[in-house]
mmCIF file of C-alpha atoms in Angstrom:
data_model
loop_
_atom_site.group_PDB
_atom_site.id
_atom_site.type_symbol
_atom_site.label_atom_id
_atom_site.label_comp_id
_atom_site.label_asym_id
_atom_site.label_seq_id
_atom_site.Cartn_x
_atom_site.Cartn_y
_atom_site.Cartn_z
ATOM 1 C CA UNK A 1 158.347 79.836 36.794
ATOM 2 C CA UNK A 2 155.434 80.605 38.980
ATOM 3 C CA UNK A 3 156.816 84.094 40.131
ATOM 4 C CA UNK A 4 157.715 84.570 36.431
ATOM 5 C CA UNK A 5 153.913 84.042 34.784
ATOM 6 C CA UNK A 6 152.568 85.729 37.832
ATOM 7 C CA UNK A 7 154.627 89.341 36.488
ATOM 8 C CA UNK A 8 153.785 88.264 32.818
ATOM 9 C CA UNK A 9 150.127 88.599 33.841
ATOM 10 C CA UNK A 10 150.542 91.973 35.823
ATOM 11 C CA UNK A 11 152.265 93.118 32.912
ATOM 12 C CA UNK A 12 149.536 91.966 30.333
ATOM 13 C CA UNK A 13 146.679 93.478 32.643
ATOM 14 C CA UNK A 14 148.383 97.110 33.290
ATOM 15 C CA UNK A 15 149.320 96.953 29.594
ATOM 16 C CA UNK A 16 145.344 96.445 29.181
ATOM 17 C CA UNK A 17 144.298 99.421 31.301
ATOM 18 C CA UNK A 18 144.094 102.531 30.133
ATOM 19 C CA UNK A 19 143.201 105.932 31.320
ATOM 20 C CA UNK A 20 142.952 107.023 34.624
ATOM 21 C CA UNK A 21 143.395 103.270 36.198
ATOM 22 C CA UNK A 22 146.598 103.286 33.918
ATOM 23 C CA UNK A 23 148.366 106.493 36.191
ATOM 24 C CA UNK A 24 146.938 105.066 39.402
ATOM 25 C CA UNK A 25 148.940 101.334 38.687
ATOM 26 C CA UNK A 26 152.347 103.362 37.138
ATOM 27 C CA UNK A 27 152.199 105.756 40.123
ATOM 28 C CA UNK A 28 151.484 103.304 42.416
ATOM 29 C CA UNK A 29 154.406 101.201 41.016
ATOM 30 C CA UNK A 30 156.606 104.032 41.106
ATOM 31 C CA UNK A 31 155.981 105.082 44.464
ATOM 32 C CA UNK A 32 157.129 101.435 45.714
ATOM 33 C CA UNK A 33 159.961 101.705 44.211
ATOM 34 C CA UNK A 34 161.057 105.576 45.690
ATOM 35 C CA UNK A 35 159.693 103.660 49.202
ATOM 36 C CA UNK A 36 162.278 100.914 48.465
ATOM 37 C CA UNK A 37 165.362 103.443 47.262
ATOM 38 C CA UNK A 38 164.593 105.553 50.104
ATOM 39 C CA UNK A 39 164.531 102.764 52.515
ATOM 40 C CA UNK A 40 168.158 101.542 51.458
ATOM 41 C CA UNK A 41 169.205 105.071 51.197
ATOM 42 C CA UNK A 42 168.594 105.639 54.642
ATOM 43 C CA UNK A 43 170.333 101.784 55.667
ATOM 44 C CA UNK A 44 173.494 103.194 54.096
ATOM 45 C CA UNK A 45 173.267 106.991 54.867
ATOM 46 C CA UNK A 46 176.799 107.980 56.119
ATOM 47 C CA UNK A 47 178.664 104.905 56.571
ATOM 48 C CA UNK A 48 181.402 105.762 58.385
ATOM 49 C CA UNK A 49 184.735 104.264 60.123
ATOM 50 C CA UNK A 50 185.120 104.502 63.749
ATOM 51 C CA UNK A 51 188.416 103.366 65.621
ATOM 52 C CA UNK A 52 188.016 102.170 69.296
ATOM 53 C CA UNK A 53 189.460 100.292 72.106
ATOM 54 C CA UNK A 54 188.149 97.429 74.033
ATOM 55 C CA UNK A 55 189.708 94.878 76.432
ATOM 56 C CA UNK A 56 190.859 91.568 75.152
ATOM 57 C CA UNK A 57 190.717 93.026 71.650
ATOM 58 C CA UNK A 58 193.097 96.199 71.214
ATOM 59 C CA UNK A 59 192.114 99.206 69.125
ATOM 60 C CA UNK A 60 189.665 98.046 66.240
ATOM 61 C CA UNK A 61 187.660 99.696 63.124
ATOM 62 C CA UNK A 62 183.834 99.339 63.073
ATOM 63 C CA UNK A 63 181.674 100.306 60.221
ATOM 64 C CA UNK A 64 178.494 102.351 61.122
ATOM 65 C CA UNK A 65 175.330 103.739 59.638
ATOM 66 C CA UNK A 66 172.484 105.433 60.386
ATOM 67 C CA UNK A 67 170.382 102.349 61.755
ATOM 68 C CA UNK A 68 174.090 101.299 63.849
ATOM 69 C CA UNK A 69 174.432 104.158 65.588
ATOM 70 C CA UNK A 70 171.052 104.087 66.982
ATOM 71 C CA UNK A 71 171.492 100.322 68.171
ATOM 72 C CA UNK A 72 174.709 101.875 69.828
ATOM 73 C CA UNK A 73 172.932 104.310 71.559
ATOM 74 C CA UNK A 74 170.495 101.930 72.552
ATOM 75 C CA UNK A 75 173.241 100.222 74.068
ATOM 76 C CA UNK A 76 174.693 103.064 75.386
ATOM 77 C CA UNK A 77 172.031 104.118 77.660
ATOM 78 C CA UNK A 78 170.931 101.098 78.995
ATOM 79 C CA UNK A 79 174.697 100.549 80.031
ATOM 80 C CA UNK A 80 175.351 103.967 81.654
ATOM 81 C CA UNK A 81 172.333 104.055 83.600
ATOM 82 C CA UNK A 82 172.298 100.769 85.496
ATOM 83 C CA UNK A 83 174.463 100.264 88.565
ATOM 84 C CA UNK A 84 176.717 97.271 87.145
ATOM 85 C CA UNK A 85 179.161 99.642 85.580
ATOM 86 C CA UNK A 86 180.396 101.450 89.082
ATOM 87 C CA UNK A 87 182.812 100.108 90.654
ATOM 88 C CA UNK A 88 182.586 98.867 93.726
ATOM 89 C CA UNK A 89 184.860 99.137 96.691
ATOM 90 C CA UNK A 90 185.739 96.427 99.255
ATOM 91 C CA UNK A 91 183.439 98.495 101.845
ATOM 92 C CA UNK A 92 180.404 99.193 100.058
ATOM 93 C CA UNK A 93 177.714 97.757 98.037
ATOM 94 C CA UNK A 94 176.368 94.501 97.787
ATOM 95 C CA UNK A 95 177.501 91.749 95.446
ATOM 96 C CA UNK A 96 173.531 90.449 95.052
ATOM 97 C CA UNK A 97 172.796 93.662 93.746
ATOM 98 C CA UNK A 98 175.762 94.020 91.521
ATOM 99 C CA UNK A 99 174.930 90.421 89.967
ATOM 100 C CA UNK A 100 171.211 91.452 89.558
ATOM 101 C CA UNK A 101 172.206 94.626 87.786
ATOM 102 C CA UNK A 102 174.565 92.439 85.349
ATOM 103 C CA UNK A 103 172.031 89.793 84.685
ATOM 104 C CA UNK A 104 169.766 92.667 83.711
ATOM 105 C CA UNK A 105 172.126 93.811 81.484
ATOM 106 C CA UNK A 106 173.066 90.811 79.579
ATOM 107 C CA UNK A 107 169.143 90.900 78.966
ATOM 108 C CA UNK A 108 168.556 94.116 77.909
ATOM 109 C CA UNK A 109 171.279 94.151 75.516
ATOM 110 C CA UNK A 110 170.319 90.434 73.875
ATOM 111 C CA UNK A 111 166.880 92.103 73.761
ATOM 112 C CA UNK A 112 168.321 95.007 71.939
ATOM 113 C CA UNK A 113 169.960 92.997 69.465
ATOM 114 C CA UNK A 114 167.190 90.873 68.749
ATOM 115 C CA UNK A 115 165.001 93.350 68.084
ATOM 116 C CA UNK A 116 167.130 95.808 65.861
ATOM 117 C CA UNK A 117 167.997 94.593 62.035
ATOM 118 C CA UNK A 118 171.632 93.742 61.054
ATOM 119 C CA UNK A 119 174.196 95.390 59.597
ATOM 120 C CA UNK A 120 173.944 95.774 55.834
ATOM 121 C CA UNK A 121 176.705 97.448 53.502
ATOM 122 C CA UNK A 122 179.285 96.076 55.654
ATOM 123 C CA UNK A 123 182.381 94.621 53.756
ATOM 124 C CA UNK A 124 185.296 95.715 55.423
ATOM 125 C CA UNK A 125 185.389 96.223 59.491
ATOM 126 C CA UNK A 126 182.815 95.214 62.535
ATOM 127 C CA UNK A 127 179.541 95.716 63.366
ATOM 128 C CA UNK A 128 178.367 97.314 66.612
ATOM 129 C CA UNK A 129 176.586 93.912 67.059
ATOM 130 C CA UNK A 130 180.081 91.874 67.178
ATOM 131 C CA UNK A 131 180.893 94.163 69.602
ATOM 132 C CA UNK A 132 177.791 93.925 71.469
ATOM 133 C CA UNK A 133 177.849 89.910 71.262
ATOM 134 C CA UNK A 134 181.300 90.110 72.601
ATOM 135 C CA UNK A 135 180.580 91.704 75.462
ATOM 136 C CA UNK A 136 178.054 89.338 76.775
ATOM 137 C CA UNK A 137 180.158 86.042 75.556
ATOM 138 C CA UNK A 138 183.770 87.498 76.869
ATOM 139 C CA UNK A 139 182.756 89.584 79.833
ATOM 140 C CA UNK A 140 179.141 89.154 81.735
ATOM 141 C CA UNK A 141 178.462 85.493 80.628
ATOM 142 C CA UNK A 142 181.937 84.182 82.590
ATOM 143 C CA UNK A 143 181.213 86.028 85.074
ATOM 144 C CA UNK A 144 177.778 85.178 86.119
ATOM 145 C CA UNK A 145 178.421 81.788 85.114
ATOM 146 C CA UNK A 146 181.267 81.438 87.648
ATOM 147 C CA UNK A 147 180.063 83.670 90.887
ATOM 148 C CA UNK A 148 175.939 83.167 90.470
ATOM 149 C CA UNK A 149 175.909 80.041 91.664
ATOM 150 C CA UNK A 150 178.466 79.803 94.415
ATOM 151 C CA UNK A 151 176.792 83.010 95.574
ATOM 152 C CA UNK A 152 173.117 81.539 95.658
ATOM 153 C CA UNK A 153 174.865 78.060 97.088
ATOM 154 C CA UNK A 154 175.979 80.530 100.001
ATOM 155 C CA UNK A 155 172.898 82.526 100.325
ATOM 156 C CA UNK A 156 170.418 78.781 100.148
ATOM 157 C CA UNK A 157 172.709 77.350 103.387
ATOM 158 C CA UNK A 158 172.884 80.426 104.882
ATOM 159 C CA UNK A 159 169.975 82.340 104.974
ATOM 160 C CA UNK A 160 169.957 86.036 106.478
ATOM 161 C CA UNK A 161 173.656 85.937 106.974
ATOM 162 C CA UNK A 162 175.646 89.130 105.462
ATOM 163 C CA UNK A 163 177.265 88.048 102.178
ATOM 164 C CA UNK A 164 180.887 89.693 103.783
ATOM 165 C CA UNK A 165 180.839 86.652 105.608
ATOM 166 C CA UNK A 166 180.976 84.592 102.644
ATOM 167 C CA UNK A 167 184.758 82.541 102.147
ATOM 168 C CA UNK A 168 185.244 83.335 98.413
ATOM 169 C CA UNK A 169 183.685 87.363 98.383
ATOM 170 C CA UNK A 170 186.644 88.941 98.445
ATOM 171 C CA UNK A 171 187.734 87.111 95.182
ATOM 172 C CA UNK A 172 184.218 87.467 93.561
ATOM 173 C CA UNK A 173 184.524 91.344 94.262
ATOM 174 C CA UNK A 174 188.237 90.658 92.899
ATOM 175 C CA UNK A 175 186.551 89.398 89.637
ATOM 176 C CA UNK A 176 183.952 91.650 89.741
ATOM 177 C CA UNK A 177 185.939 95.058 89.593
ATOM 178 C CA UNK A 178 187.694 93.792 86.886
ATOM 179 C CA UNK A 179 184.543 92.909 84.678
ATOM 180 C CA UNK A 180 182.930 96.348 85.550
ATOM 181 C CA UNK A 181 186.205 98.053 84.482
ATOM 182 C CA UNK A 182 186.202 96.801 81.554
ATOM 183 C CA UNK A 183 182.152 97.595 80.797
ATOM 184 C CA UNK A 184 183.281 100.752 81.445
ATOM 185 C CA UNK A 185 185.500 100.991 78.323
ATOM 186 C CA UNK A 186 182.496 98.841 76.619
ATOM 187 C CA UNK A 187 180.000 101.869 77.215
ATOM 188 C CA UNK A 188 182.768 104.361 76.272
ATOM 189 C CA UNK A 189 183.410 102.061 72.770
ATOM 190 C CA UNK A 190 179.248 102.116 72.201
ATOM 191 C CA UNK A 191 179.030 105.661 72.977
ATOM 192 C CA UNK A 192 181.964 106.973 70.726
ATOM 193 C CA UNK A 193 180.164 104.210 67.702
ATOM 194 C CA UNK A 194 176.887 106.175 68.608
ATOM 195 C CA UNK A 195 178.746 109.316 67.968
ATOM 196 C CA UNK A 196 177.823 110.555 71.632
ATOM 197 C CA UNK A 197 179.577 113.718 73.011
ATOM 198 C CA UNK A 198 181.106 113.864 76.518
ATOM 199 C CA UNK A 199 180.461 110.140 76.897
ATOM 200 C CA UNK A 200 183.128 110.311 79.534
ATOM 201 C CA UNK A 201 181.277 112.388 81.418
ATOM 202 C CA UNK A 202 177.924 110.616 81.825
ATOM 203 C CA UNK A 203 180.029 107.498 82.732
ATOM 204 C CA UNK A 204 181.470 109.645 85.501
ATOM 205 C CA UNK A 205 178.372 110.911 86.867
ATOM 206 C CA UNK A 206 176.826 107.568 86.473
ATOM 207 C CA UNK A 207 179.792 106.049 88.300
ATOM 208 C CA UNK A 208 180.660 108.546 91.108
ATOM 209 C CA UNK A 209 177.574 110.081 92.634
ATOM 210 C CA UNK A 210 176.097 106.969 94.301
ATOM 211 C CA UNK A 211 172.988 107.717 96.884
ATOM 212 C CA UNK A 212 172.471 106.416 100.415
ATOM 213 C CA UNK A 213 172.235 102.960 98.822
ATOM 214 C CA UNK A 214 174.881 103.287 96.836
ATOM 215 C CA UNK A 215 172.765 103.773 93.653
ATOM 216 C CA UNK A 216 173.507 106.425 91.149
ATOM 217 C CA UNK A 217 171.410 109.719 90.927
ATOM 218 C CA UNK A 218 170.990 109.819 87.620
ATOM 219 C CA UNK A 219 167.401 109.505 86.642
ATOM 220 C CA UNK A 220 165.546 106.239 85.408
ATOM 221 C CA UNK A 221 168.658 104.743 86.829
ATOM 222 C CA UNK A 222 168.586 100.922 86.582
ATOM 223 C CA UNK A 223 169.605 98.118 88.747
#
């Protein structure tokens, strides 16, 4: 009722003006409203189906727009660029560092999520969201949930001791291969949503062309 008298007055008053504070109200009103068509226009710009594969789910359709692909891109690059997604061998790396680089994922990409707006204009098919919020609940969150702590217990009762003398490592690194293989096909599923070419690729370089430290070399790389 409230909202209702309060446009009844507006009306009144604008129907009350006249001359050249009459065109400044109308054009003012009509430019909110191109703003607001415009806005939603751009929300629903090319909405689009995109098939892809992930573990534990099988091949699935996501719907994406405009403001989807850039979240997946968003995802994308803070994914490819951060050690956690090579995979490590029995004979190099360090499982601290690994763990570290996960853990900064998981951030990054709740961070990303937060701050981007949800899908709108959805009604059939997933969002690159569910796929993003499945990837920290079925992948990174078991993970760190079941190795963090039995790592840190190790590292707190034995300080300065090499973690390759630690009982359960070669079963963490066990676990640990498997959850970076499947990021891998996580990165690969946010890049082909994002509509990146050669996705592939960048994975590979990220992935295969570790320095001394067994970093990549890509730049802005990210533990």
């Amino acid at each position: 009722m409230l909202s209702g008298a309060a446009v009844g007055i507006c009306v009144y008053a604008i129907s009350r003006t006249g001359g050249t504070y009459l065109f400044a109200v109308t054009g003012g009103l009509a430019g909110a409203l191109v703003a607001v068509g415009l806005d939603v226009y751009r929300r629903s710009a090319r909405l689009t189906e995109v098939r892809v594969s992930v573990p534990q789910l099988s091949e699935l359709t996501f719907v994406v727009n405009n403001d989807a692909r850039q979240v997946a891109w968003q995802l994308f690059i803070e994914s490819v660029t951060r050690v956690s997604v090579r995979r490590l061998q029995d004979d190099e790396g360090l499982l601290r560092e690994s763990m570290t680089s996960l853990y900064g994922l998981f951030a990054t990409t709740r961070e990303t999520l937060k701050a981007s707006r949800p899908s709108t204009h959805v009604r059939a098919g997933l969002t690159v969201e569910a796929l993003a919020v499945n990837f920290l609940n079925a992948e990174l969150r078991p993970f760190l949930s079941k190795w963090h702590p039995r790592l840190r217990d190790f590292e707190d009762a034995h300080p300065g001791r090499s973690e390759s003398e630690w009982p359960q490592v070669s079963e963490c690194r066990a676990d640990l291969r498997e959850v970076q293989d499947h990021s891998q096909q996580y990165v690969l599923a946010f890049a082909r949503l994002a509509g990146v070419r050669d996705a592939e690729a960048m994975l590979g370089a990220a992935a295969t062309r570790p320095g001394a430290d067994g970093t990549p070399l890509l730049p802005h790389a990210r533990e």
